[in-house]
Structures are given as structure tokens and as C-alpha cells.
Amino acid sequence: MKNFTIKVNGTNKNIESTSDKPLLWVLREDLHLTGTKYGCGFGVCGACVIHLNGSPERSCQITIEECHEKEITTIEGLSNNSPHYVQQAWIEENVPQCGYCQCGQIMSATALLDKSPNPTDEEIDEVMGDNYCRCGTYPRIKKAIHRAIQFKKQ
Ligand code: FES
Ligand code: FES
């Protein structure tokens, strides 16, 4: 076991762990931040997306050692008091069905809009195409991203 320090949603956390423990399980088991979901465990589905130093990453595919002294944002830390504008757009478009994939979807969409405030449909498809939704909410996700773009302009 080794000691690691990560900054999660603005707060430093000391974690005692083996070096190869995936960040996903550090978040869920050690820090009880269960908004980040386990889907495939292979880096394919996108249910576990978080932001690592501002970039979207699949937390099942990065180890605690790779996160040492880095900043992590999870869905719980996206906004402190009121819904983040992307979450608000999700609410207004009634995007979720079962909801399981949606934290990962929102984290990917947020990272996209941070990098590219006015993405084309092709950009949206390229980025969001790697986040799977077994309920098929893709059309509502796209509508919500367009609504979020409008919110951001206001
Ligand atoms: S659980 Fe990480 S990509 Fe599927
Ligand atoms: S809302 Fe059910 S998997 Fe996406």
C-alpha cells in the first residue's frame, strides 16, 4: 500500500491504496462518490467519465498512481449550489431514461463545451459517440447540448 494525494472537487484527499487501483474504485469505494458509474470496466462505454486536470478521462482506465497530485472533478463537483448549465439543459430536455449512463454523458458534454463552446453537429457526434446509452437517449442528448450552448450564450 502507498499514500497518494488527489484533489477531488476542490478538496485534497489522502488515499492509501495499491498503485494500480483504478480511479473509478477510489472514487466509489474510498470516497463514496457514486455518481461516477461502472459500466464496462474496459474504457469502452463512457459511464465512468470524470475530468482529470480539466480533460475528460475514463476513470476505469487510470490508476490512482497516475492521478497523484492531480485535480479531479466528478459529477458531484460540477456545480456547488445550483445545477451546472449543462445539467439544467439535461433537466429541461428530460434526457435520462434509466439514468445509468447520464453522469458520464454530462461529464463528456461539459468537457466538449469547455473546449469548444459552439460545436458543430459533427463535433458533437464525434465526442458523444463514444458514450453509450442502452436506453437510446441519443436524440435528447443532442438536443440538450444545443440547449446548453444557448444557455452559455445568455
Ligand atoms: S466503465 Fe469505464 S468506460 Fe465503461
Ligand atoms: S439512460 Fe439508460 S443507459 Fe442511458
Short mmCIF file of C-alpha atoms and ligand atoms in Angstrom, two decimals:
data_model
loop_
_atom_site.label_atom_id
_atom_site.label_comp_id
_atom_site.label_asym_id
_atom_site.label_seq_id
_atom_site.Cartn_x
_atom_site.Cartn_y
_atom_site.Cartn_z
CA MET A 1 0.00 0.00 0.00
CA LYS A 2 1.16 3.54 -0.74
CA ASN A 3 -0.13 7.01 0.05
CA PHE A 4 -1.47 9.23 -2.68
CA THR A 5 -2.88 12.76 -2.68
CA ILE A 6 -5.55 13.78 -5.14
CA LYS A 7 -7.66 16.91 -5.29
CA VAL A 8 -11.28 15.90 -5.77
CA ASN A 9 -13.92 18.55 -6.42
CA GLY A 10 -11.63 21.17 -4.90
CA THR A 11 -10.63 19.29 -1.74
CA ASN A 12 -7.36 17.44 -1.13
CA LYS A 13 -7.82 13.77 -0.30
CA ASN A 14 -5.22 11.39 1.07
CA ILE A 15 -5.71 7.85 -0.16
CA GLU A 16 -3.95 4.71 0.99
CA SER A 17 -4.09 2.25 -1.86
CA THR A 18 -2.22 -0.13 -4.08
CA SER A 19 -0.69 1.75 -7.02
CA ASP A 20 -2.81 0.01 -9.62
CA LYS A 21 -6.26 0.64 -8.16
CA PRO A 22 -8.44 2.29 -10.83
CA LEU A 23 -9.55 5.81 -10.02
CA LEU A 24 -13.16 4.68 -10.55
CA TRP A 25 -12.97 2.44 -7.49
CA VAL A 26 -11.10 5.02 -5.41
CA LEU A 27 -13.96 7.45 -6.10
CA ARG A 28 -16.73 4.96 -5.46
CA GLU A 29 -15.29 2.86 -2.62
CA ASP A 30 -12.86 5.14 -0.78
CA LEU A 31 -14.56 8.50 -1.29
CA HIS A 32 -18.19 7.32 -1.66
CA LEU A 33 -18.67 9.43 -4.77
CA THR A 34 -21.02 7.05 -6.52
CA GLY A 35 -22.15 9.38 -9.31
CA THR A 36 -19.29 8.01 -11.41
CA LYS A 37 -20.60 4.70 -12.72
CA TYR A 38 -19.11 1.32 -13.54
CA GLY A 39 -20.31 0.16 -16.94
CA CYS A 40 -17.84 -1.98 -18.86
CA GLY A 41 -14.54 -1.58 -16.99
CA PHE A 42 -12.73 -1.64 -20.35
CA GLY A 43 -12.74 2.01 -21.36
CA VAL A 44 -15.49 1.49 -23.91
CA CYS A 45 -18.85 2.73 -22.56
CA GLY A 46 -18.10 6.14 -21.00
CA ALA A 47 -20.19 5.64 -17.85
CA CYS A 48 -17.14 6.44 -15.71
CA VAL A 49 -16.02 9.73 -17.33
CA ILE A 50 -14.55 12.32 -14.98
CA HIS A 51 -12.33 15.36 -15.62
CA LEU A 52 -8.63 14.96 -14.83
CA ASN A 53 -6.88 18.32 -14.81
CA GLY A 54 -9.82 19.55 -16.91
CA SER A 55 -9.75 16.80 -19.55
CA PRO A 56 -12.32 14.03 -19.88
CA GLU A 57 -10.92 10.64 -18.90
CA ARG A 58 -12.35 7.18 -18.29
CA SER A 59 -11.75 6.59 -14.63
CA CYS A 60 -11.80 2.80 -15.04
CA GLN A 61 -8.68 3.11 -17.17
CA ILE A 62 -6.47 5.32 -15.00
CA THR A 63 -4.80 4.27 -11.78
CA ILE A 64 -4.61 6.19 -8.55
CA GLU A 65 -0.86 6.43 -9.12
CA GLU A 66 -1.44 8.26 -12.41
CA CYS A 67 -3.70 10.73 -10.57
CA HIS A 68 -1.27 11.55 -7.77
CA GLU A 69 -1.22 15.33 -7.13
CA LYS A 70 -3.74 15.95 -9.92
CA GLU A 71 -7.18 17.57 -9.91
CA ILE A 72 -10.29 15.52 -10.46
CA THR A 73 -13.83 16.73 -11.00
CA THR A 74 -16.73 14.31 -10.72
CA ILE A 75 -20.41 14.88 -11.41
CA GLU A 76 -20.83 15.75 -7.71
CA GLY A 77 -18.39 18.65 -8.09
CA LEU A 78 -19.61 20.08 -11.36
CA SER A 79 -21.55 22.80 -9.59
CA ASN A 80 -21.73 23.79 -5.93
CA ASN A 81 -25.13 25.33 -5.28
CA SER A 82 -27.38 25.10 -8.31
CA PRO A 83 -27.33 22.88 -11.40
CA HIS A 84 -24.50 23.47 -13.86
CA TYR A 85 -25.82 24.89 -17.14
CA VAL A 86 -25.33 21.51 -18.85
CA GLN A 87 -27.27 19.77 -16.07
CA GLN A 88 -30.01 22.40 -16.44
CA ALA A 89 -30.22 21.67 -20.16
CA TRP A 90 -30.47 17.94 -19.38
CA ILE A 91 -33.34 18.63 -17.00
CA GLU A 92 -35.20 20.82 -19.47
CA GLU A 93 -34.90 18.24 -22.26
CA ASN A 94 -35.84 15.34 -19.93
CA VAL A 95 -32.84 13.42 -21.21
CA PRO A 96 -32.45 10.45 -18.82
CA GLN A 97 -34.42 7.25 -19.09
CA CYS A 98 -32.91 4.75 -16.62
CA GLY A 99 -30.23 7.36 -15.93
CA TYR A 100 -27.29 4.99 -15.54
CA CYS A 101 -25.14 6.43 -18.31
CA GLN A 102 -26.08 10.07 -17.80
CA CYS A 103 -23.36 11.21 -15.39
CA GLY A 104 -20.77 10.09 -17.92
CA GLN A 105 -22.74 11.74 -20.72
CA ILE A 106 -22.89 15.05 -18.84
CA MET A 107 -19.18 14.95 -17.95
CA SER A 108 -18.29 14.33 -21.61
CA ALA A 109 -20.66 17.05 -22.84
CA THR A 110 -19.29 19.53 -20.30
CA ALA A 111 -15.72 18.85 -21.36
CA LEU A 112 -16.73 19.29 -25.01
CA LEU A 113 -18.39 22.66 -24.33
CA ASP A 114 -15.47 23.85 -22.19
CA LYS A 115 -13.15 23.22 -25.13
CA SER A 116 -15.48 24.15 -27.97
CA PRO A 117 -18.33 26.48 -26.87
CA ASN A 118 -20.18 26.26 -30.20
CA PRO A 119 -19.56 22.77 -31.58
CA THR A 120 -20.92 21.58 -34.91
CA ASP A 121 -23.19 18.50 -35.03
CA GLU A 122 -20.23 16.56 -36.42
CA GLU A 123 -18.09 17.53 -33.40
CA ILE A 124 -20.91 16.59 -31.03
CA ASP A 125 -21.35 13.21 -32.75
CA GLU A 126 -17.63 12.54 -32.71
CA VAL A 127 -17.22 13.25 -28.99
CA MET A 128 -20.51 11.87 -27.71
CA GLY A 129 -20.47 8.81 -29.98
CA ASP A 130 -18.09 7.16 -27.55
CA ASN A 131 -20.58 7.40 -24.67
CA TYR A 132 -23.05 4.55 -24.86
CA CYS A 133 -26.67 4.70 -23.77
CA ARG A 134 -28.53 1.41 -23.72
CA CYS A 135 -31.81 3.32 -23.45
CA GLY A 136 -31.12 5.15 -26.70
CA THR A 137 -31.41 8.71 -25.38
CA TYR A 138 -29.04 10.00 -28.08
CA PRO A 139 -31.54 12.38 -29.76
CA ARG A 140 -32.37 14.02 -26.41
CA ILE A 141 -28.67 14.25 -25.51
CA LYS A 142 -28.03 16.15 -28.74
CA LYS A 143 -30.98 18.47 -28.12
CA ALA A 144 -29.74 19.12 -24.59
CA ILE A 145 -26.26 20.00 -25.83
CA HIS A 146 -27.80 22.51 -28.26
CA ARG A 147 -29.85 23.94 -25.40
CA ALA A 148 -26.73 24.16 -23.23
CA ILE A 149 -24.97 26.08 -25.99
CA GLN A 150 -27.81 28.62 -25.90
CA PHE A 151 -27.66 28.83 -22.08
CA LYS A 152 -23.95 29.55 -22.26
CA LYS A 153 -24.52 32.43 -24.70
CA GLN A 154 -27.07 34.10 -22.39
S1 FES B 1 -16.75 1.74 -17.10
FE1 FES B 1 -15.15 2.99 -17.81
S2 FES B 1 -15.52 3.18 -19.93
FE2 FES B 1 -17.03 1.74 -19.27
S1 FES B 2 -30.42 6.46 -19.84
FE1 FES B 2 -30.36 4.30 -19.54
S2 FES B 2 -28.40 3.76 -20.26
FE2 FES B 2 -28.58 5.82 -20.82
#
